[in-house]
Coordinates of C-alpha atoms and ligand atoms in Angstrom, one line a residue:
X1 CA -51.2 -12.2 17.5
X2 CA -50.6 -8.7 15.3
X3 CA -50.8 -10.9 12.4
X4 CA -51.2 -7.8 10.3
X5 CA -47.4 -6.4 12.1
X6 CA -46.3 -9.8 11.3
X7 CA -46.8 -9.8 7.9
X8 CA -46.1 -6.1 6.8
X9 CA -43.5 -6.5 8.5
X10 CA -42.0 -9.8 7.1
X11 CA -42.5 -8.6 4.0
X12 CA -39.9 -6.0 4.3
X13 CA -37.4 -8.7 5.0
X14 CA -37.3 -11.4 2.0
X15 CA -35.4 -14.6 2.2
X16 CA -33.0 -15.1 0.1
X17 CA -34.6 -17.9 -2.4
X18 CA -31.7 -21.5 -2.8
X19 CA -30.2 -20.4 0.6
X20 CA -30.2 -22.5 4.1
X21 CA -29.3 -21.8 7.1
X22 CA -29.1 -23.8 10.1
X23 CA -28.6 -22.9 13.9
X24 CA -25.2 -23.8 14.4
X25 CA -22.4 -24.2 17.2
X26 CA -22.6 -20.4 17.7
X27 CA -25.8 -19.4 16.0
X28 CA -26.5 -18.7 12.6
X29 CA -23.6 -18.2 10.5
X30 CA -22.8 -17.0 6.5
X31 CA -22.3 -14.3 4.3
X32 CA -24.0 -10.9 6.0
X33 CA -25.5 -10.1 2.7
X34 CA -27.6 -13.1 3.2
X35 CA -28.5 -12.7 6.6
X36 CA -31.3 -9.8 6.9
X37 CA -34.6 -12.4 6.7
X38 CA -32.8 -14.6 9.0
X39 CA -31.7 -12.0 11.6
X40 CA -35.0 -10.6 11.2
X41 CA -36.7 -13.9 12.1
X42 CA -34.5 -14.7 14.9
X43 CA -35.7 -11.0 16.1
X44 CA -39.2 -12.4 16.3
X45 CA -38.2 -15.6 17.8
X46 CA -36.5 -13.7 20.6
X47 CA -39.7 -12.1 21.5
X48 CA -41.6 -15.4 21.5
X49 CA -38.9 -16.7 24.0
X50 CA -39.4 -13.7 26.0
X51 CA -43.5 -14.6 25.9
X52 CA -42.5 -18.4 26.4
X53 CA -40.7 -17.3 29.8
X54 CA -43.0 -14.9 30.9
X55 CA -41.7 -11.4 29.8
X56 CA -38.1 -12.5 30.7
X57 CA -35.5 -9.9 29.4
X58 CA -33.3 -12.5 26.2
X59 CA -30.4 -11.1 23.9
X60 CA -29.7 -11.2 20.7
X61 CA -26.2 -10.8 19.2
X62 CA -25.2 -9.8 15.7
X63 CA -21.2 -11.2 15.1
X64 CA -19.7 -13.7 13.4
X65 CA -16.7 -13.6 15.5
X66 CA -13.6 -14.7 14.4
X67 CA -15.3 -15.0 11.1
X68 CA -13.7 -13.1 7.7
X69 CA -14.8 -9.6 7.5
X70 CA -17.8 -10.4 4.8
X71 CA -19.4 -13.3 7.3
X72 CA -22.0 -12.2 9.9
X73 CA -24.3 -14.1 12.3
X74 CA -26.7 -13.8 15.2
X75 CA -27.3 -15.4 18.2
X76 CA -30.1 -15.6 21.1
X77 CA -29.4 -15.4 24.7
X78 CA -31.2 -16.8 27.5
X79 CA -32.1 -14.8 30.6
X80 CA -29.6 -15.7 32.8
X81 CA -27.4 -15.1 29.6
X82 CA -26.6 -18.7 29.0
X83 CA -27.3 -19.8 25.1
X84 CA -30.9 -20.5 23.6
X85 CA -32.0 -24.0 24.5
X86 CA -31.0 -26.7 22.2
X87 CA -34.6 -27.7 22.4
X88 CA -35.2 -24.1 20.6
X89 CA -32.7 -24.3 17.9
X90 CA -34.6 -26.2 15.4
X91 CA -37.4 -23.5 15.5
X92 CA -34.9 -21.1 14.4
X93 CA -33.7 -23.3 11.8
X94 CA -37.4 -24.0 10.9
X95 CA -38.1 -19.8 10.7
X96 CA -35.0 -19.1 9.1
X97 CA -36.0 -21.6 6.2
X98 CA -39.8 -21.7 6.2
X99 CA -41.5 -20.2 2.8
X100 CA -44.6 -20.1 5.4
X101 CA -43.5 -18.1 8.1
X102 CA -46.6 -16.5 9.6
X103 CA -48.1 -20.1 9.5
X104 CA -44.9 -21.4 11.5
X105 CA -45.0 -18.5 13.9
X106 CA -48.6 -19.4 14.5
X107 CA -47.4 -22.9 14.7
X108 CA -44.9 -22.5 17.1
X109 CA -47.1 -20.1 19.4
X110 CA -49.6 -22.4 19.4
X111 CA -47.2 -25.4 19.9
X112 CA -45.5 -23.7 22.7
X113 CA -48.6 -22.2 24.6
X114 CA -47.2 -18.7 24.2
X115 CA -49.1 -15.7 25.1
X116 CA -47.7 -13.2 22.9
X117 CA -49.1 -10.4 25.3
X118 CA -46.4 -11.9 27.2
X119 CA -43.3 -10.7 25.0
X120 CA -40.9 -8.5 26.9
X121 CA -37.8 -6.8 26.6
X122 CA -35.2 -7.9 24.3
X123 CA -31.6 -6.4 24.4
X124 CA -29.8 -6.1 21.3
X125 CA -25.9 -6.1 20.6
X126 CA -23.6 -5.9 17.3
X127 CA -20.0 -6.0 16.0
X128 CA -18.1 -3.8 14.5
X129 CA -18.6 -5.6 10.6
X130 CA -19.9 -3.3 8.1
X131 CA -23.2 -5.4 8.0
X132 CA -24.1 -5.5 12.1
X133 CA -25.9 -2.1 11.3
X134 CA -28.6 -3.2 8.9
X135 CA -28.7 -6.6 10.4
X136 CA -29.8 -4.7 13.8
X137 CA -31.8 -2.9 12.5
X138 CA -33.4 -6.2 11.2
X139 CA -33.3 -7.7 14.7
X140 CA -35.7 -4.4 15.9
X141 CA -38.1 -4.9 13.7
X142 CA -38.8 -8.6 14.0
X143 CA -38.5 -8.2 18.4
X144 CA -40.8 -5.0 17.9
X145 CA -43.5 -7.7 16.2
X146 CA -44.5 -8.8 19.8
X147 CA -42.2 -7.4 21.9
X148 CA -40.2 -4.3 22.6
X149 CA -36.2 -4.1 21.9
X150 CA -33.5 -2.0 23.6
X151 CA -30.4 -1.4 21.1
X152 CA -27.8 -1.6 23.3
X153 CA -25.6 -0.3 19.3
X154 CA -21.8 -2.0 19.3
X155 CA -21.2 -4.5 22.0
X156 CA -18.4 -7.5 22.8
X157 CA -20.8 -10.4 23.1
X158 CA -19.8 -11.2 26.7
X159 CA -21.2 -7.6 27.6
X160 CA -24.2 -8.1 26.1
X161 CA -24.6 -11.3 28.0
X162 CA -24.1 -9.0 31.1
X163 CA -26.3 -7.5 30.0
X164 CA -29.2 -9.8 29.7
X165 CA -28.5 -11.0 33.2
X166 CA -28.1 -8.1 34.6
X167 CA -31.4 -7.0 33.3
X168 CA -33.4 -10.3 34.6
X169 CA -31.2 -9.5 38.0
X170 CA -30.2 -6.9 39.7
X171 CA -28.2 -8.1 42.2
X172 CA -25.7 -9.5 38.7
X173 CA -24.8 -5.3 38.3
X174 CA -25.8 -2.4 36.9
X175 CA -27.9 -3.1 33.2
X176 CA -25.6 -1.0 31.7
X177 CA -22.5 -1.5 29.6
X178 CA -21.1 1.4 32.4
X179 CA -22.3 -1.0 34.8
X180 CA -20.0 -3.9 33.4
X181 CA -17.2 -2.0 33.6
X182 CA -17.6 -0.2 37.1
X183 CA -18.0 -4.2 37.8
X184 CA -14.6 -5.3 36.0
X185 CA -12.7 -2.2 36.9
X186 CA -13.7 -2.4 40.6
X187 CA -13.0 -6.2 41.5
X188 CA -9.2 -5.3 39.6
X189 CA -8.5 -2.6 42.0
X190 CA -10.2 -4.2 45.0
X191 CA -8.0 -7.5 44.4
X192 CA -4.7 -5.1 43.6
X193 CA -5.4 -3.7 47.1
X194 CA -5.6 -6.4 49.0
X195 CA -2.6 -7.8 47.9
X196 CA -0.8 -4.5 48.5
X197 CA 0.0 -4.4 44.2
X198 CA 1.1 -0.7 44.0
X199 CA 2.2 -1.2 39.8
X200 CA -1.0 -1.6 37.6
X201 CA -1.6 -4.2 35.6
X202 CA -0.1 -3.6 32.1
X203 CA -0.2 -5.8 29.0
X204 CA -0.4 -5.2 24.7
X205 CA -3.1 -6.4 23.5
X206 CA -3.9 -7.6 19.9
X207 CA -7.9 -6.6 19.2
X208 CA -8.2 -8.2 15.5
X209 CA -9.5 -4.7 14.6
X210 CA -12.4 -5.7 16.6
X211 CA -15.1 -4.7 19.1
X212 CA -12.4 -5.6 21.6
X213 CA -11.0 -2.4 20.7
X214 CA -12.5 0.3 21.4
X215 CA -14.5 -1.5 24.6
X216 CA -10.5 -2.0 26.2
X217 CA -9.8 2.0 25.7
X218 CA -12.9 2.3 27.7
X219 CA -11.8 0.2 30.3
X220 CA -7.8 1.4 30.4
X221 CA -7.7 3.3 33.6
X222 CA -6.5 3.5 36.8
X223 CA -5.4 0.7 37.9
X224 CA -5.3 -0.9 34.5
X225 CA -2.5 -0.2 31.8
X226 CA -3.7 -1.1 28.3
X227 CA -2.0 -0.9 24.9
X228 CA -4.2 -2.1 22.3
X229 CA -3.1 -2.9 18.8
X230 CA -4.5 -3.7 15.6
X231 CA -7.4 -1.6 17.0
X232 CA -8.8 -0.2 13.2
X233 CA -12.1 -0.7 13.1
X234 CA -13.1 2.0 10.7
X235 CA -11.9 -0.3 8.2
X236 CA -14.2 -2.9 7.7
X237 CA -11.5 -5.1 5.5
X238 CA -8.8 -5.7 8.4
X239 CA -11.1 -7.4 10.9
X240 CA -9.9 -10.8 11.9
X241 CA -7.1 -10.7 9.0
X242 CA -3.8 -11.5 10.1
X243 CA -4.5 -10.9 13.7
X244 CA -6.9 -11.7 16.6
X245 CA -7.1 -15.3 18.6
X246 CA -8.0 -17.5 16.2
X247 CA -4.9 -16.7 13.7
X248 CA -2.7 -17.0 16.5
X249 CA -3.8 -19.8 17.5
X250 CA -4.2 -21.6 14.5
X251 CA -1.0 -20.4 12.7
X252 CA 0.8 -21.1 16.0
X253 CA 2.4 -16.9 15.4
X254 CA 2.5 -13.5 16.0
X255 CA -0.5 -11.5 14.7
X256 CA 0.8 -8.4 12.4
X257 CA 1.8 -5.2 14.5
X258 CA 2.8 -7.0 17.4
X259 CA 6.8 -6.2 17.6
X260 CA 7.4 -8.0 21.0
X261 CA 10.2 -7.6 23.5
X262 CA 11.5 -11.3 24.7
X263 CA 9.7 -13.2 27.7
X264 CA 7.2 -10.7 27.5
X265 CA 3.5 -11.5 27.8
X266 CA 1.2 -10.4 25.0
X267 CA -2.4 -11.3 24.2
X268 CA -4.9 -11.5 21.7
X269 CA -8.7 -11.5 21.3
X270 CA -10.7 -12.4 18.5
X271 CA -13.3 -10.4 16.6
X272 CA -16.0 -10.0 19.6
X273 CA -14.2 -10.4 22.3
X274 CA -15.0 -13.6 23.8
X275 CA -11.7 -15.6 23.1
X276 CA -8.2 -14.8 24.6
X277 CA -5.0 -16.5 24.2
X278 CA -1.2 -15.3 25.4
X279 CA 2.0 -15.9 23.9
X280 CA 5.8 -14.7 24.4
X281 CA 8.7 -15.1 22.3
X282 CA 12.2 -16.0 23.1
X283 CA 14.9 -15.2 20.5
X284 CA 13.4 -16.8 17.8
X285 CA 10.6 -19.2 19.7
X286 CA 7.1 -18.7 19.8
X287 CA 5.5 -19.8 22.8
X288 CA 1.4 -20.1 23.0
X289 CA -0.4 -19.7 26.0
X290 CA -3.6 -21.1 25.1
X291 CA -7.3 -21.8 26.7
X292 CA -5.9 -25.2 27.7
X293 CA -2.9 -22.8 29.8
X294 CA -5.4 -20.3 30.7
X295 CA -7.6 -22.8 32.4
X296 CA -5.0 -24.7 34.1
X297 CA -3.5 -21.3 35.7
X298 CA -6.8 -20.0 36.8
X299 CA -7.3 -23.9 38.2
X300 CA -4.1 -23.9 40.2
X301 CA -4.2 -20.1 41.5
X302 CA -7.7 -20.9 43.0
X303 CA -7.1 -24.1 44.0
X304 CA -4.2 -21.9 46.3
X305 CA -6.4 -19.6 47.3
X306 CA -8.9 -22.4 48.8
X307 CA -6.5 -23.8 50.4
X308 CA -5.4 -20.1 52.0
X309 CA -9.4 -19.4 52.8
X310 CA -9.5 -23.5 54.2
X311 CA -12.3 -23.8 51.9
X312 CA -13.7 -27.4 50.3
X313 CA -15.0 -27.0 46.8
X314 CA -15.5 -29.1 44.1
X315 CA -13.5 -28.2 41.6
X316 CA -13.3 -29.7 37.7
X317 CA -11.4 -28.6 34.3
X318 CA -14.1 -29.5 31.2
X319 CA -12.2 -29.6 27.9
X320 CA -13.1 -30.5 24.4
X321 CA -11.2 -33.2 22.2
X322 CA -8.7 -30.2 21.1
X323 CA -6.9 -29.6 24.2
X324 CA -3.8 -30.6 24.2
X325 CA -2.9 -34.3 25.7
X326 CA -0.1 -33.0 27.7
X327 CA -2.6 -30.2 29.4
X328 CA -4.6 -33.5 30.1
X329 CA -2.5 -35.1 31.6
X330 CA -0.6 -32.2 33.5
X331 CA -4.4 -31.4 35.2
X332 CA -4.7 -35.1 36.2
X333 CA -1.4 -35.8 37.4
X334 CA 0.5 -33.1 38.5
X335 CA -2.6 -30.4 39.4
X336 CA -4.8 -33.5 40.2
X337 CA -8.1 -32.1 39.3
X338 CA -11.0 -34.3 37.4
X339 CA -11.0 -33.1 33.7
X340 CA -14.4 -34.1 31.8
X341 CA -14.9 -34.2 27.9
X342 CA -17.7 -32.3 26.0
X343 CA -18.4 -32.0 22.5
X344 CA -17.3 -28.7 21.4
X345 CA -19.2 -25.0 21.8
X346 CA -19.2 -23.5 24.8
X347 CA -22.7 -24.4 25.2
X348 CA -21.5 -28.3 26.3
X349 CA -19.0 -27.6 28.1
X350 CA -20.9 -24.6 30.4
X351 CA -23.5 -27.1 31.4
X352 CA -21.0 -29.3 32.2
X353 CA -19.4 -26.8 34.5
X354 CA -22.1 -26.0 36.4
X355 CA -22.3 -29.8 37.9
X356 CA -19.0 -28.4 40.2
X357 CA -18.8 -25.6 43.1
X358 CA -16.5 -24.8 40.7
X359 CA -15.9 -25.3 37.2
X360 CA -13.4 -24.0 35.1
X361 CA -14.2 -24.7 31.0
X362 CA -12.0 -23.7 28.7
X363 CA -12.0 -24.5 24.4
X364 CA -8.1 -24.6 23.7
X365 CA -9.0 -21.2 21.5
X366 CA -9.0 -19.2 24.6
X367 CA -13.0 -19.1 24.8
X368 CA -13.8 -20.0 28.1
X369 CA -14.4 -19.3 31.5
X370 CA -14.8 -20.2 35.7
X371 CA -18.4 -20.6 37.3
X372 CA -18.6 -20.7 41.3
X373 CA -21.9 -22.3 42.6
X374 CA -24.4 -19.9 44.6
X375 CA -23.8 -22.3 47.1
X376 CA -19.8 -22.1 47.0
X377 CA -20.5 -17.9 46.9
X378 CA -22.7 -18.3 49.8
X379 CA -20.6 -20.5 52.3
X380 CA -18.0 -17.8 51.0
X381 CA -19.4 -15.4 52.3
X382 CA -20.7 -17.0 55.6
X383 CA -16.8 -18.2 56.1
X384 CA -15.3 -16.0 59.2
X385 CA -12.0 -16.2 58.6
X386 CA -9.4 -16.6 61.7
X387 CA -6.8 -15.4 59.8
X388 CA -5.5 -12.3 57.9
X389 CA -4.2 -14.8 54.9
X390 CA -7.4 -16.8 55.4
X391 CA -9.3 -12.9 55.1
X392 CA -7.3 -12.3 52.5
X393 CA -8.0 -15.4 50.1
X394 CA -11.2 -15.4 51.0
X395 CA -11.8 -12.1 50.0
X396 CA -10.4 -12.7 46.7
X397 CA -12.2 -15.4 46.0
X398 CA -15.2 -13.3 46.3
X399 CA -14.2 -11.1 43.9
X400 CA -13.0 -13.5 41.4
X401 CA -16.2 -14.6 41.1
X402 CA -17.4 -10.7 40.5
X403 CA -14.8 -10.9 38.1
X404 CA -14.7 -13.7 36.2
X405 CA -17.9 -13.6 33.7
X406 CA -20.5 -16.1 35.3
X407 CA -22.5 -16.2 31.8
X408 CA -19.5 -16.6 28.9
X409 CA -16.1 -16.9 28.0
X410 CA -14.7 -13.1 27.9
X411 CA -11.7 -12.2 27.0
X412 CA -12.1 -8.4 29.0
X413 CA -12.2 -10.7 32.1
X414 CA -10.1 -13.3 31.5
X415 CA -7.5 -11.1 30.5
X416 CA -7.7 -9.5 34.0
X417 CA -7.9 -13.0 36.0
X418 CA -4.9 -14.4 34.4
X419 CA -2.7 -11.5 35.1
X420 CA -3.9 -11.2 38.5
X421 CA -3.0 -14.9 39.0
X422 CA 0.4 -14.5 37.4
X423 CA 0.9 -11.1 39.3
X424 CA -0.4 -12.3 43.0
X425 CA 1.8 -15.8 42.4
X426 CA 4.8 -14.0 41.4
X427 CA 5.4 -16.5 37.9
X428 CA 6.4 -14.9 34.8
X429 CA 5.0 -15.7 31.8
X430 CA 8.1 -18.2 30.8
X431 CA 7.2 -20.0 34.1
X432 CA 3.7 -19.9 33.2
X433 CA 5.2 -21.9 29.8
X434 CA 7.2 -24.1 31.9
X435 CA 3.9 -25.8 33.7
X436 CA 3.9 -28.6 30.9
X437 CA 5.3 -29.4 27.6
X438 CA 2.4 -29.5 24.9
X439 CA 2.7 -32.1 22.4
X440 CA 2.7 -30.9 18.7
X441 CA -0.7 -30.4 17.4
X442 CA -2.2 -29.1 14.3
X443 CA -5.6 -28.1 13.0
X444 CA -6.9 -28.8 9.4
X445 CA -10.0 -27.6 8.0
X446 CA -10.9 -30.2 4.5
X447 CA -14.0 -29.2 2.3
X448 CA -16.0 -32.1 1.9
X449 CA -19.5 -32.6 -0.4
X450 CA -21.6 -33.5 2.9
X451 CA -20.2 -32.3 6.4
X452 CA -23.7 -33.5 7.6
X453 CA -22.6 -36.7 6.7
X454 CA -19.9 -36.6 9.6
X455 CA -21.7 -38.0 12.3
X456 CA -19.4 -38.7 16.0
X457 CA -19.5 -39.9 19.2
X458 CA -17.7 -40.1 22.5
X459 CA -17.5 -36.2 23.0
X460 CA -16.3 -35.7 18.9
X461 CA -13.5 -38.0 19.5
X462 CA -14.6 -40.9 17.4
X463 CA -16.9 -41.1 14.3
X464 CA -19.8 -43.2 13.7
X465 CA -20.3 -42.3 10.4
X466 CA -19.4 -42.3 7.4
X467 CA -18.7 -46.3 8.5
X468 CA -15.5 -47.8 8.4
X469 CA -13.7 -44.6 8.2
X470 CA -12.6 -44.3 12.0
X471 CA -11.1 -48.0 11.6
X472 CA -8.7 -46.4 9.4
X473 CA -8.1 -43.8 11.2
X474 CA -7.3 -45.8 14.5
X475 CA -4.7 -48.1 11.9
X476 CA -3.0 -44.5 10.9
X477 CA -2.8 -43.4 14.8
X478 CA -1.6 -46.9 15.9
X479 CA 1.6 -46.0 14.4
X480 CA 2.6 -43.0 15.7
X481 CA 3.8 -42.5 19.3
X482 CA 1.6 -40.4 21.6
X483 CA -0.3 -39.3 18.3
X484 CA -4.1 -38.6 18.7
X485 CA -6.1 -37.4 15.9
X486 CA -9.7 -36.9 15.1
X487 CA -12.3 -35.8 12.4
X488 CA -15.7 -33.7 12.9
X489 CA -18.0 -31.8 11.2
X490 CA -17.2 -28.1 11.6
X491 CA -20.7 -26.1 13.0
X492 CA -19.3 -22.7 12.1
X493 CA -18.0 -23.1 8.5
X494 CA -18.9 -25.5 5.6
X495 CA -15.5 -27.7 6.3
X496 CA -14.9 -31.0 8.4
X497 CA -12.4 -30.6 10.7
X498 CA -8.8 -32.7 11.1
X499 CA -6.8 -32.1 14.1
X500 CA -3.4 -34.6 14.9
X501 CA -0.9 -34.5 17.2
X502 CA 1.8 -36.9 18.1
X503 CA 5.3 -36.8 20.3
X504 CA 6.6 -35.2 17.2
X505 CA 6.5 -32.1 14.9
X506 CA 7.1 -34.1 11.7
X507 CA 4.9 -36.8 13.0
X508 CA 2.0 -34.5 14.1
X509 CA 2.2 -33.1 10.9
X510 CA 2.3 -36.6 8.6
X511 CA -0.9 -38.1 10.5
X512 CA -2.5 -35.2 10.0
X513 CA -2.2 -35.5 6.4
X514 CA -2.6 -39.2 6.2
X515 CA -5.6 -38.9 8.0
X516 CA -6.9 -35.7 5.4
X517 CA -5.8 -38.2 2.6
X518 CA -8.8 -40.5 4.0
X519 CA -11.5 -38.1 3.7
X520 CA -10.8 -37.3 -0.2
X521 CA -13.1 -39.4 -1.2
X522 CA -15.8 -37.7 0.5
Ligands
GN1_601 C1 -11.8 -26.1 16.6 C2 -12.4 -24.9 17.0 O1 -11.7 -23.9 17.4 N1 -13.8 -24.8 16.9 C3 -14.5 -23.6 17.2 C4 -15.5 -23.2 16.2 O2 -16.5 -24.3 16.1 P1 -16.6 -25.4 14.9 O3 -17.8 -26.1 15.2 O4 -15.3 -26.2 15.0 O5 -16.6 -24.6 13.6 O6 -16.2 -22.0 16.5 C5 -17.0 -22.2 17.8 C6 -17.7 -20.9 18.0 O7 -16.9 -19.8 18.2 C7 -16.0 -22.6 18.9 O8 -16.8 -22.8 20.0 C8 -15.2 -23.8 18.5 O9 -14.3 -24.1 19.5
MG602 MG1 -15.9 -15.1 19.4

């Protein structure tokens, strides 16, 4: 080990001292002014997964998302662009916070068997914030302690898992963010062609002044249509505020700059890119199409196309404990499809995904996406179809799956897929609104002293700790027809989570607070 790089080079990133940080649902996660030791850290903990795995090409993303603008955060990527192991979070944790850290990295290299010769290439992406810069630039010089980094400059995180997969395989596409979109681009047209579409595809979409932005002006061509608003990111104040995903979604309205025209489809993404939600208005309604919609329209318009192409797959819907009840029960009833619970972050709920030929995951934000098997690709492709609408929804199918991102949620992708599905099926987006009813819901974020001491079970949906206090929340639901309501530790921001949602507005919204009321004591 360059124990001497190691140190030098540590040195040049102190941690901040009565600061801790912890390897959360998406990574690390705080202020960005805090964040240069820990970035730099996760840096050299990239290359040591790199030297774990033999010189495998990992990522490392610098975002915070749908986070304010003064937040930051970075992630690590796996080769095949899946997330770090959960077996390797607590060594970042451990780096991030350790006042010995060349004795820890000695540690862990040791622990681990690592040959440090080993480290290969790591890939490095950012946001637009004001503090992805410097953090990068922290995230090159811990990589470049043992291995050798590729800035890769602004990225949505969805590309830059491309591009770690497409750098460990070549048959994935070109390692290129040109490469991404020759792949996106081309799978639009090819699909648009075989379904004889002559009018491109054409939507508005709401960036949140994010990376989204410019990344959807570079994709905007031929046969694609896009407007994109609340595309400023020069300003480094705007990102996230009063637009993008997650202020759609959780305000239940239209982002700023979005003047809509009636029963017309609109979409946002959030600050990188990897969540995507819809939404129309009529007169004065509001109508959300969220990840629990998205997922149930990509579910059906495949499950079509299968039966077109005669294929047998496996297919399953994984949602978290926020998707709506009604979205529930609409998959099991009326689509009939198996729906499985995971604890939230996509990282649950891709594994889970994977068990199917395919499986369609989906958080109710809009972060989510499909995975096919290799084994559903390859009878796919062996399939000779005996007719041209077999041909045909075979052929599609293929593409899909060229598509759709096989690593991450993406909204770039996603936004494609679902307006090919409503496009090819000829449903509007009110129709699209008309699949199910959803039951009123609402989100509540309550600062607590302890959200470690939130401790659940059963997928999030009950908690085991603090004791007693989900007794009283069953009492308060018990009273409230179709209501639902439960209570988790947030792993993005220092808050527990309350979500409700009964047969009614009013009642939604008085569980809800009844069941905040419970947790003042905490
Ligand atoms: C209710 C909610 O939307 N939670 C979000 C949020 O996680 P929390 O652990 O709830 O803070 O951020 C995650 C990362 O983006 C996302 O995966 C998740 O769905
Ligand atoms: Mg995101």
């Amino acid at each position: 080990m360059s124990t001497d790089t190691l140190s030098a080079a540590s040195a040049r990133h102190q941690k901040p001292s009565k600061t801790t940080f912890t390897y959360g649902t998406a990574g690390f996660r705080t202020l960005g002014s805090l964040l240069d030791s820990t970035v730099f850290r996760v840096g050299v903990l990239a290359s040591l997964r790199s030297a774990k795995l033999g010189g495998k090409t990992i990522g490392v993303m610098i975002t915070a998302s749908h986070n304010p603008p003064q937040d930051n955060g970075v992630k690590v990527v796996d080769p095949l662009g899946e997330m770090l192991p959960q077996t390797w979070e607590p060594y970042a944790t451990q780096l991030a916070n350790s006042d010995n850290f060349e004795d820890d990295v000695r540690d862990l290299v040791a622990g681990e068997n690592i040959d440090v010769e080993q480290a290969g290439l790591v890939v490095v992406g950012m946001d637009t914030r004001e503090t992805s810069p410097q953090l990068l630039r922290a995230a090159v010089d811990g990589i470049e302690v043992f291995g050798r980094a590729k800035s890769f400059g602004e990225l949505t995180t969805p590309q830059l898992h491309y591009l770690v997969r497409s750098h460990n395989d070549p048959a994935f596409g070109e390692p290129s963010e040109d490469g991404y979109n020759k792949k996106t681009v081309g799978a639009v047209a090819e699909i648009l062609r075989l379904w004889n579409i002559q009018d491109p595809l054409e939507i508005t979409v709401d960036a949140a002044n994010g990376v989204g932005a410019p990344k959807l002006h570079n994709l905007s061509r031929d046969p694609i249509k896009i407007t994109v608003v609340n595309d400023s990111t020069h300003d480094k104040s705007v990102l996230n505020v009063e637009c993008g995903a997650d202020y759609v979604k959780t305000n239940q309205k239209l982002p700023a700059n979005v003047r809509p025209r009636d029963r017309q489809l609109y979409s946002s993404f959030d600050g990188d890119a990897d969540r995507v939600v819809f939404y129309y208005t009529d007169g004065s309604l509001f109508h959300l199409l969220d990840g629990d919609r998205i997922a149930t329209l990509l579910a059906s318009f495949i499950d079509k196309l299968l039966q077109q192409a005669k294929v047998q797959a496996k297919m399953g819907i994984i949602q978290t404990a926020y998707a709506n009840g009604n979205s529930t029960k609409y998959v099991q009833e009326t689509l009939q499809i198996p729906v499985d619970f995971t604890p939230t972050g996509v990282k649950h709920l891709h594994h889970k995904a994977q068990e199917y030929d395919i499986g369609v995951y989906f958080e109710a934000n809009g972060h989510g996406t499909v995975l096919f098997s290799d084994n559903l690709i390859k009878s796919l492709k062996n399939k000779q179809p005996s007719s041209p609408e077999e041909e045909r929804a075979l052929k599609t199918l293929l593409l899909l799956t060229e598509l759709i991102n096989q690593t991450v949620g993406d909204s770039i992708s996603d936004l494609f897929a679902v307006l090919l599905a409503l496009r090819i099926q000829n449903k509007t987006c009110v129709d699209w609104g008309r699949d199910y009813i959803e039951l009123p819901n609402k989100l509540f974020k309550v600062l607590v002293k302890d959200r470690f001491a939130f401790k659940t079970a059963d997928a999030e949906r009950r908690l085991v700790e603090p004791a007693g206090l989900q007794a009283k929340i069953d009492a308060l639901v018990a009273a409230y027809t179709r209501g639902r309501s439960f209570v988790r530790a947030s792993g993005t921001e220092n808050a527990v989570r309350v979500y409700s949602e009964a047969a009614s507005a009013a009642d939604c919204a008085e569980l809800g607070a009844r069941v905040c009321q419970l947790l003042e004591p905490y």
